[in-house]
Coordinates of C-alpha atoms and ligand atoms in Angstrom, one line a residue:
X1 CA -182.8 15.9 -7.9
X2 CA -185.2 13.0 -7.7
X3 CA -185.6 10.8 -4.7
X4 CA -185.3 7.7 -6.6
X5 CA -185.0 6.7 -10.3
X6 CA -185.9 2.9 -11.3
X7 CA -184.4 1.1 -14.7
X8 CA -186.4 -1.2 -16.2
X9 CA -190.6 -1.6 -16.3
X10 CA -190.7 -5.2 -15.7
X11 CA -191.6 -6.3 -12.4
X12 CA -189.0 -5.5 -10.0
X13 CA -189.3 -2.0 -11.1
X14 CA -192.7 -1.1 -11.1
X15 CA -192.9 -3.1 -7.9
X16 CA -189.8 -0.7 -6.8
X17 CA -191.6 2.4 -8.3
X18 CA -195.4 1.8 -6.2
X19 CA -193.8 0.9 -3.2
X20 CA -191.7 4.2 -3.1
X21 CA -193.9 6.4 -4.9
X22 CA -196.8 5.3 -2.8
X23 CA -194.9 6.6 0.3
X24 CA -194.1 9.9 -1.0
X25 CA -190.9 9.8 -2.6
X26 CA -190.3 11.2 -5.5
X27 CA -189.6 8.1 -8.0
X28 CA -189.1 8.2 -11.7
X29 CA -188.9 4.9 -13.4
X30 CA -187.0 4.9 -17.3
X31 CA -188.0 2.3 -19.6
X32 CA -185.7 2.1 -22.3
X33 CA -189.0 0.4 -24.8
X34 CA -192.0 1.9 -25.7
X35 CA -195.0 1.0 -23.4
X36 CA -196.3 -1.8 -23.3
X37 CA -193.3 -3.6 -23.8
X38 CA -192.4 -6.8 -25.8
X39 CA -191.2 -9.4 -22.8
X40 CA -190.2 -12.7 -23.9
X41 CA -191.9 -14.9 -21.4
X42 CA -194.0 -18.2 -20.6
X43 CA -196.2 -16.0 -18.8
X44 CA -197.1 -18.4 -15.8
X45 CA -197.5 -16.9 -12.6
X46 CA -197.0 -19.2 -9.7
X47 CA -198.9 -18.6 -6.7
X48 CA -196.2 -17.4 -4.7
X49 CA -196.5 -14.3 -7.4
X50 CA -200.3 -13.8 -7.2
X51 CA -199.7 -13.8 -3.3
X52 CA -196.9 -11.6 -3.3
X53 CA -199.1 -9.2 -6.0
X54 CA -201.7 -9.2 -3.6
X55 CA -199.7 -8.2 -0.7
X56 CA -197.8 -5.6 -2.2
X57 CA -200.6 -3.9 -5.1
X58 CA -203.6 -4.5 -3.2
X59 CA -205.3 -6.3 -6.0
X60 CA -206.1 -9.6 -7.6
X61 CA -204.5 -10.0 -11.4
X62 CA -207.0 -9.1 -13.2
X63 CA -208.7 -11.1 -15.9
X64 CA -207.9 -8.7 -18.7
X65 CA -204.0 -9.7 -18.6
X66 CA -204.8 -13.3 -19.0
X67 CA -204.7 -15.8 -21.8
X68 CA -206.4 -18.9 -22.5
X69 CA -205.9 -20.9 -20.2
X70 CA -206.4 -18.5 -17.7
X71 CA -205.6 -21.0 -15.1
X72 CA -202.7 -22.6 -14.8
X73 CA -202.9 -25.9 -13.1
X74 CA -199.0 -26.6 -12.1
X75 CA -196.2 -27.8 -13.8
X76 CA -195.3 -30.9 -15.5
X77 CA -191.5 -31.8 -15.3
X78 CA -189.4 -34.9 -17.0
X79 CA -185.8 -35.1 -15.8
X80 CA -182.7 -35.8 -17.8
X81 CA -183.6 -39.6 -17.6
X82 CA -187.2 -38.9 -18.9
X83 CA -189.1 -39.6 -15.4
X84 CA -191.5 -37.2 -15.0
X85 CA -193.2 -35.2 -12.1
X86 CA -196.4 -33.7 -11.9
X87 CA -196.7 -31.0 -9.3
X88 CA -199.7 -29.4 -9.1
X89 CA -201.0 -25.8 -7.9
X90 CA -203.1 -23.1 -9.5
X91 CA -202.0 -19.9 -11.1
X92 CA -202.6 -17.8 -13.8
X93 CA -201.9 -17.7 -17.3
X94 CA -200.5 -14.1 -18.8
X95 CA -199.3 -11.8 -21.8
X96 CA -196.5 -10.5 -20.4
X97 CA -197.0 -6.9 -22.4
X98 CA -200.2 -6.8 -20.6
X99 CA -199.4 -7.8 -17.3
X100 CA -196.2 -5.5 -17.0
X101 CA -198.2 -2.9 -18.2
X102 CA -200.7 -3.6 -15.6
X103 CA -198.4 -3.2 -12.7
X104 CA -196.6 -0.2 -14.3
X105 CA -200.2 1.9 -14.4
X106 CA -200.5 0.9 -10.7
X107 CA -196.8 2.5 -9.7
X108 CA -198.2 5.4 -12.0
X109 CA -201.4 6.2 -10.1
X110 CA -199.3 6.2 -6.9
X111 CA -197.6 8.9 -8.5
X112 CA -194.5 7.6 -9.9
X113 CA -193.8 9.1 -13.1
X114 CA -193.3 6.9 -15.9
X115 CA -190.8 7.7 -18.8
X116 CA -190.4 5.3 -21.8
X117 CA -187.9 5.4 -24.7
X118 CA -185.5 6.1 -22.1
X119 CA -182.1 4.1 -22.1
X120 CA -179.5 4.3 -19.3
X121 CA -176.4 4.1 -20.1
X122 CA -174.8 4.1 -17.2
X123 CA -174.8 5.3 -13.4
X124 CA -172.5 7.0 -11.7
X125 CA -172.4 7.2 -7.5
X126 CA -171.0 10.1 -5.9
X127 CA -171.0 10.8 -2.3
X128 CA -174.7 12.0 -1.8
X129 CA -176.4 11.2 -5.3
X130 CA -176.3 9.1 -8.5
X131 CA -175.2 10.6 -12.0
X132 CA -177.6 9.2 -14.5
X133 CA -175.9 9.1 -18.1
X134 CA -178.9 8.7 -20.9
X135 CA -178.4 7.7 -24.4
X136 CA -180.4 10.9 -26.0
X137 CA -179.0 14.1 -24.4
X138 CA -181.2 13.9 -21.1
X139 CA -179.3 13.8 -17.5
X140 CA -180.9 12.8 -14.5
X141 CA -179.8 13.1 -10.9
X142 CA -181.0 11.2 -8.0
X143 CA -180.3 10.4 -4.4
X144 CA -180.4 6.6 -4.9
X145 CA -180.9 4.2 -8.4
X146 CA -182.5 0.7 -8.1
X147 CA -181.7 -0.8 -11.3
X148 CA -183.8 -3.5 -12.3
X149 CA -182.9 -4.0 -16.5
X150 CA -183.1 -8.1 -16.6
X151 CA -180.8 -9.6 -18.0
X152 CA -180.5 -7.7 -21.4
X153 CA -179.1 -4.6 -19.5
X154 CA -176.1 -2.9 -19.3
X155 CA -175.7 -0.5 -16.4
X156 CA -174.5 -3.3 -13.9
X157 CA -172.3 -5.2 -16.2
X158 CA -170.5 -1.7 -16.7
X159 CA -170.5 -0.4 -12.8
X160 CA -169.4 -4.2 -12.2
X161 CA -167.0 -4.3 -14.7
X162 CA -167.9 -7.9 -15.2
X163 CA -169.8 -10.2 -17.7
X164 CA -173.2 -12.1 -16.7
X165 CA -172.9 -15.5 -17.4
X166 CA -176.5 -16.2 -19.5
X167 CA -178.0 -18.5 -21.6
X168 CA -179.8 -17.7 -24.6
X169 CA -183.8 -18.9 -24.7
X170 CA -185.7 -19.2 -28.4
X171 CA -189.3 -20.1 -28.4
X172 CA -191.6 -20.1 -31.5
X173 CA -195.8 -19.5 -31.4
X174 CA -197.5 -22.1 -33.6
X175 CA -200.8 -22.6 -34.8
X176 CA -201.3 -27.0 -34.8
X177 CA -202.1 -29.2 -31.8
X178 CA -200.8 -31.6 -29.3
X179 CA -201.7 -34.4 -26.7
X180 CA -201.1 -32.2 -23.7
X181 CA -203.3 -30.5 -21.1
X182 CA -203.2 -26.7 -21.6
X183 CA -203.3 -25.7 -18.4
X184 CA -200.0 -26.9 -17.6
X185 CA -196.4 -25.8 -18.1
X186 CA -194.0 -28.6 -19.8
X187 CA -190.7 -28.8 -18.5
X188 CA -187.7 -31.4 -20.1
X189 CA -184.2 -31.6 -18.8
X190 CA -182.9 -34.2 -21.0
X191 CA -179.5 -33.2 -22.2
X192 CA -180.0 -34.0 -25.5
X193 CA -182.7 -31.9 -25.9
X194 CA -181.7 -28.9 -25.0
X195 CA -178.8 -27.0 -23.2
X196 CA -180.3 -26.0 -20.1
X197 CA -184.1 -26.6 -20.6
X198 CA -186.3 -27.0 -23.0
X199 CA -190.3 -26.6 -22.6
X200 CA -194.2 -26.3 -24.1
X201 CA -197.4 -23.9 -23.1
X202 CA -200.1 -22.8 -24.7
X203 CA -201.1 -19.4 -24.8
X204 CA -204.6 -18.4 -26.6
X205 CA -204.6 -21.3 -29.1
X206 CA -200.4 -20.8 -29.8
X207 CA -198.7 -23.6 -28.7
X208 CA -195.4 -21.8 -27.3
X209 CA -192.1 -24.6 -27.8
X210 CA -188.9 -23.4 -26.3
X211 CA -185.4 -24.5 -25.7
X212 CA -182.6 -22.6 -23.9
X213 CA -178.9 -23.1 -25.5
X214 CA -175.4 -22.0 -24.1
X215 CA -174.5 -21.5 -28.1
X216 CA -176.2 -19.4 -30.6
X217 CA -174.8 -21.6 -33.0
X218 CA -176.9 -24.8 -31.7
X219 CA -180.4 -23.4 -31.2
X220 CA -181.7 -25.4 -34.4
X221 CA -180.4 -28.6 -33.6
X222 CA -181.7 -28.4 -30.2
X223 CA -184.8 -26.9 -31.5
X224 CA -185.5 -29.8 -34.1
X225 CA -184.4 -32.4 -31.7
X226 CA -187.0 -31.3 -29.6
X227 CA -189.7 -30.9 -32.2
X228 CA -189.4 -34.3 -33.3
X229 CA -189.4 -35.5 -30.0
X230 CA -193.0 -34.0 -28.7
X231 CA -193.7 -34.9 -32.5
X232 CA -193.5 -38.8 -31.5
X233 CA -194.1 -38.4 -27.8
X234 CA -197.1 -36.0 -27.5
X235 CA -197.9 -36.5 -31.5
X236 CA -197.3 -32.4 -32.0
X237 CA -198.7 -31.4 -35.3
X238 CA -197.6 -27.6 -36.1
X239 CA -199.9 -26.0 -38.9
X240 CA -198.5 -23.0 -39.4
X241 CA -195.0 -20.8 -36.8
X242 CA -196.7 -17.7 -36.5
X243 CA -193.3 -15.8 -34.5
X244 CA -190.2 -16.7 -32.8
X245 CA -188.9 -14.7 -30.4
X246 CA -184.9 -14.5 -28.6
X247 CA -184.2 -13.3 -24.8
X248 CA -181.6 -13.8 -22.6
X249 CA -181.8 -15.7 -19.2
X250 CA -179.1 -15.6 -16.2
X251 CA -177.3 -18.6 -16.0
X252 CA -178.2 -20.7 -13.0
X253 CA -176.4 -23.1 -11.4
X254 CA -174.2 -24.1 -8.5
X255 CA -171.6 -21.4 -9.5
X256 CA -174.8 -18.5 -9.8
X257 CA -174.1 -15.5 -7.3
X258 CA -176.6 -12.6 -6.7
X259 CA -175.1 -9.2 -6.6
X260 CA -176.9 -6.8 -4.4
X261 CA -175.7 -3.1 -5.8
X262 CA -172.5 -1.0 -5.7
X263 CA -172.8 2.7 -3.9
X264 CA -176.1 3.8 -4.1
X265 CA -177.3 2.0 -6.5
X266 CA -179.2 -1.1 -5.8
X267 CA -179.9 -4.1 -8.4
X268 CA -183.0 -6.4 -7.6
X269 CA -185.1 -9.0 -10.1
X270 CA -182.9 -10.5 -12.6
X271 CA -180.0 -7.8 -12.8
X272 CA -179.4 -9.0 -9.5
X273 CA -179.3 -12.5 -10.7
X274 CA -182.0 -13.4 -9.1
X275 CA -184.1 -16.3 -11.0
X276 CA -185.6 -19.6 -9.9
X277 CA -184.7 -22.8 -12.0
X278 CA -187.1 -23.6 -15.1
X279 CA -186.8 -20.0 -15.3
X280 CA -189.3 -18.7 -12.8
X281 CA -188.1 -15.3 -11.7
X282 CA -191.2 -13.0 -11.8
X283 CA -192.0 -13.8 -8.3
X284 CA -188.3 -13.0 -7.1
X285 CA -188.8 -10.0 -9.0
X286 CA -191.9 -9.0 -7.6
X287 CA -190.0 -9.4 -3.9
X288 CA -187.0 -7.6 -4.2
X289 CA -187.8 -4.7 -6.0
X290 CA -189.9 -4.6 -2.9
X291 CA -186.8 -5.1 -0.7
X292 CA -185.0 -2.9 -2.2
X293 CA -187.4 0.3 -2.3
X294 CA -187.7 -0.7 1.5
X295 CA -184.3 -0.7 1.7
X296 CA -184.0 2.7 0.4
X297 CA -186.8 3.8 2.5
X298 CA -185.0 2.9 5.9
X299 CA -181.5 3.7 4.7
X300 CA -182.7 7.0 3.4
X301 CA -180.8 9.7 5.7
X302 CA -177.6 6.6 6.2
X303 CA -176.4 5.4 2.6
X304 CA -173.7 3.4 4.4
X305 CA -176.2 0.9 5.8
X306 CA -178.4 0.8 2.4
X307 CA -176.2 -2.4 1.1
X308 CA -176.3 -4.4 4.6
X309 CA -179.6 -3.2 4.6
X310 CA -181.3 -4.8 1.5
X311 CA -178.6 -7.9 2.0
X312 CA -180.1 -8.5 5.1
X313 CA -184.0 -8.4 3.8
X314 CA -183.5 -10.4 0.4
X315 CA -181.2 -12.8 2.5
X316 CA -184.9 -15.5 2.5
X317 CA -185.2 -14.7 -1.0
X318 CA -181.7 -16.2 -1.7
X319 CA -182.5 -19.3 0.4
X320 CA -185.4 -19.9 -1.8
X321 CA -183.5 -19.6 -4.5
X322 CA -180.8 -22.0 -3.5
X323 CA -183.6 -24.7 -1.9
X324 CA -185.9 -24.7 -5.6
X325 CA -182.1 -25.1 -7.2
X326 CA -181.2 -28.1 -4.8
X327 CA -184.6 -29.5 -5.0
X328 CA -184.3 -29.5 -8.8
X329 CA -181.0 -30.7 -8.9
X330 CA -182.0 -33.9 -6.5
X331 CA -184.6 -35.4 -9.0
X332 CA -182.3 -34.3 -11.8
X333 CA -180.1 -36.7 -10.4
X334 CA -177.2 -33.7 -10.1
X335 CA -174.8 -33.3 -6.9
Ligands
LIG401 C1 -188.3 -17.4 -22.5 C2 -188.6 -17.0 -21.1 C3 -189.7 -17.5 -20.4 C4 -189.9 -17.1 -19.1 N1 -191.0 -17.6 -18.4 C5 -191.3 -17.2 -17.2 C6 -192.5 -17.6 -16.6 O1 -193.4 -18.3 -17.2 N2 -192.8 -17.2 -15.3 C7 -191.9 -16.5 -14.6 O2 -192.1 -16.1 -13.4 N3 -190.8 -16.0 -15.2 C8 -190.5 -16.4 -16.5 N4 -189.3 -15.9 -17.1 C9 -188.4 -15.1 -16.3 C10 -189.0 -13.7 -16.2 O3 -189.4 -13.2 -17.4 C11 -187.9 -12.7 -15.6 O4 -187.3 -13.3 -14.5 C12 -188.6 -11.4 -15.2 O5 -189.1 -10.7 -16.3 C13 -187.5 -10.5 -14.5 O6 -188.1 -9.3 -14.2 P1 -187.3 -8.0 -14.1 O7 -188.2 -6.9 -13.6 O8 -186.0 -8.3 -13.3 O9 -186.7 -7.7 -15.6 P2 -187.5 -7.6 -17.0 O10 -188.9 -8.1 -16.9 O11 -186.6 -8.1 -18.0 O12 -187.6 -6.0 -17.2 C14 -186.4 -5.2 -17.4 C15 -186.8 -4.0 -18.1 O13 -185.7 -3.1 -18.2 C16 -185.7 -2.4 -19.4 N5 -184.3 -2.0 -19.7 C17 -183.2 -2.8 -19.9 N6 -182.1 -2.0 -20.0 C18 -182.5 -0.8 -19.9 C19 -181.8 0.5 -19.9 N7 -180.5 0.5 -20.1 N8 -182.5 1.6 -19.7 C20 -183.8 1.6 -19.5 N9 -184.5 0.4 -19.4 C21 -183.9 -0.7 -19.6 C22 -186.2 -3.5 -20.4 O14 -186.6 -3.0 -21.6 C23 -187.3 -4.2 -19.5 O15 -188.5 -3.6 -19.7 C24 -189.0 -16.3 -18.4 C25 -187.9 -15.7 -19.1 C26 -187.7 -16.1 -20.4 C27 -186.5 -15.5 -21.1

């Protein structure tokens, strides 16, 4: 029987996994990759993130999980009617693989043990512990789960019962140039460019183009649409696409809900649906996985509070959340 065992290595898990382990629990996280894992991501960590990293690891991000750019200067946003906003603080500039992996050696050398090629497939409360079902022929046992498996994962939608609304992102790496400052993120709302969002970074000399679609089926259209439009508007030249890459995202909009566990299992980062707009969710990750492995902390000895518990604590998170979303949908020109 472990104290706690942690789905997912992203952030919200290894955040989960130090906070716990370093108190003395007994914490096992299971990554269903190998280490370090492939994460489909921009890689641009806001400030809010390197604060919240500080707090919570100790440490500064280091350089050696950084790209070029290393800083990132802000973001750069054009609504749906092609005005665009410039708003301007410093971060950092990351591999995702490396930075993940960064955070997962930290839970590590608290003592958390660290199991990858490990897939959940699903979780089962009874009345003092969790029934871990794996996909090979391990079992595992624990007194509480915090499941934090993004949005690819399957344990919630099966304890849930219930579908997660998503969109699907695809972004290509290119060799080539373009008119645009690399140390900031691109972000366009215009509808016909793109489903959701569509967007440009560059990442040690790749220029990273991206557009999230509700449909499979449209991903080229919005893609060349949006090609063609940096093409004539930031005169994008692309050389040679060296990889593409397709993730999932949660959906969010004004009919987005965040869904805090069921029994004693808790979900935090984006299994919990949380995820700021533009697609920003590392720092919400970072936070509640920290929530939660509080939560379980205090509700330890009284399971019937843990739910009320971690409500009550990611409660400022949510507010956040639903400020950035009413604050985006205000210059979008959205009720
Ligand atoms: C294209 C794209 C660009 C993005 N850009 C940014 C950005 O620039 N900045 C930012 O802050 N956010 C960005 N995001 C969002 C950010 O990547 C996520 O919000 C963040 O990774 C969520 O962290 P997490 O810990 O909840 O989940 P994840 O990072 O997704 O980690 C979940 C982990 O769980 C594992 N897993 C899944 N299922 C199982 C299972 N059954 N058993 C065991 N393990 C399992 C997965 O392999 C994975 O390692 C982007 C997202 C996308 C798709």
């Amino acid at each position: 029987m472990t104290d706690v065992i942690i789905i997912g290595a992203g952030p919200a898990g290894c955040t989960a996994a130090k906070t716990l382990a370093q108190t003395g629990y007994s914490v096992i996280l299971l990554e269903k990759n190998k280490l370090p894992r492939y994460k489909s991501c921009s890689g641009q960590i806001i400030k809010k993130t390197a604060d919240l990293i500080r707090e919570y690891f100790g440490e500064d991000i280091p350089q050696s999980v950084t790209c070029a750019p290393a800083l990132n200067k802000g973001m750069v946003f054009t609504n749906r009617f092609g005005k665009e906003f410039v708003f301007e603080q410093n971060g950092y500039n990351v591999w995702r693989n490396n930075f993940d992996m960064w955070l997962c050696e930290k839970a590590a050398a608290c003592g958390a043990k660290i199991l990858e090629e490990q897939t959940v497939v699903s979780c089962r409360s009874t009345e003092d512990a969790v029934d871990i079902e794996m996909a090979g022929k391990n079992r595992y046992k624990a007194r509480y789960v915090i499941d934090c498996e993004g949005a690819v994962g399957t344990v919630k939608r099966k304890l849930l019962n219930k579908k997660d609304r998503s969109i699907i992102t695809f972004q290509t790496f290119n060799k080539g140039s373009v008119d645009l400052d690399h140390h900031y993120f691109y972000a366009f709302l215009q509808p016909e460019l793109s489903q959701y969002d569509s967007w440009l970074n560059v990442k040690d000399n790749n220029i990273v183009i991206g557009v999230a679609v509700k449909d499979q089926q449209n991903i080229d259209m919005y893609y060349n649409r949006f090609v063609d439009y940096l093409s004539k508007k930031y005169f994008l030249k692309i050389q040679q696409q060296l990889k593409t890459d397709k993730w999932l995202m949660p959906l969010v909009d004004n009919k987005h809900s965040i869904e805090c566990g069921v029994g004693r299992v808790l979900f935090a980062g984006e299994t919990a649906g949380f995820l700021n707009p533009m697609g920003e969710g590392i720092s919400s990750a970072v936070e509640s996985g920290y929530c939660a492995a509080r939560a379980v902390m205090s509700c330890f000895e009284t399971p019937a509070s843990l739910l009320s518990k971690y409500e009550e604590s990611i409660q400022p998170l949510r507010d956040y959340m639903k400020r950035q979303w009413e604050f985006v949908s205000k210059l979008n020109g959205f009720r």
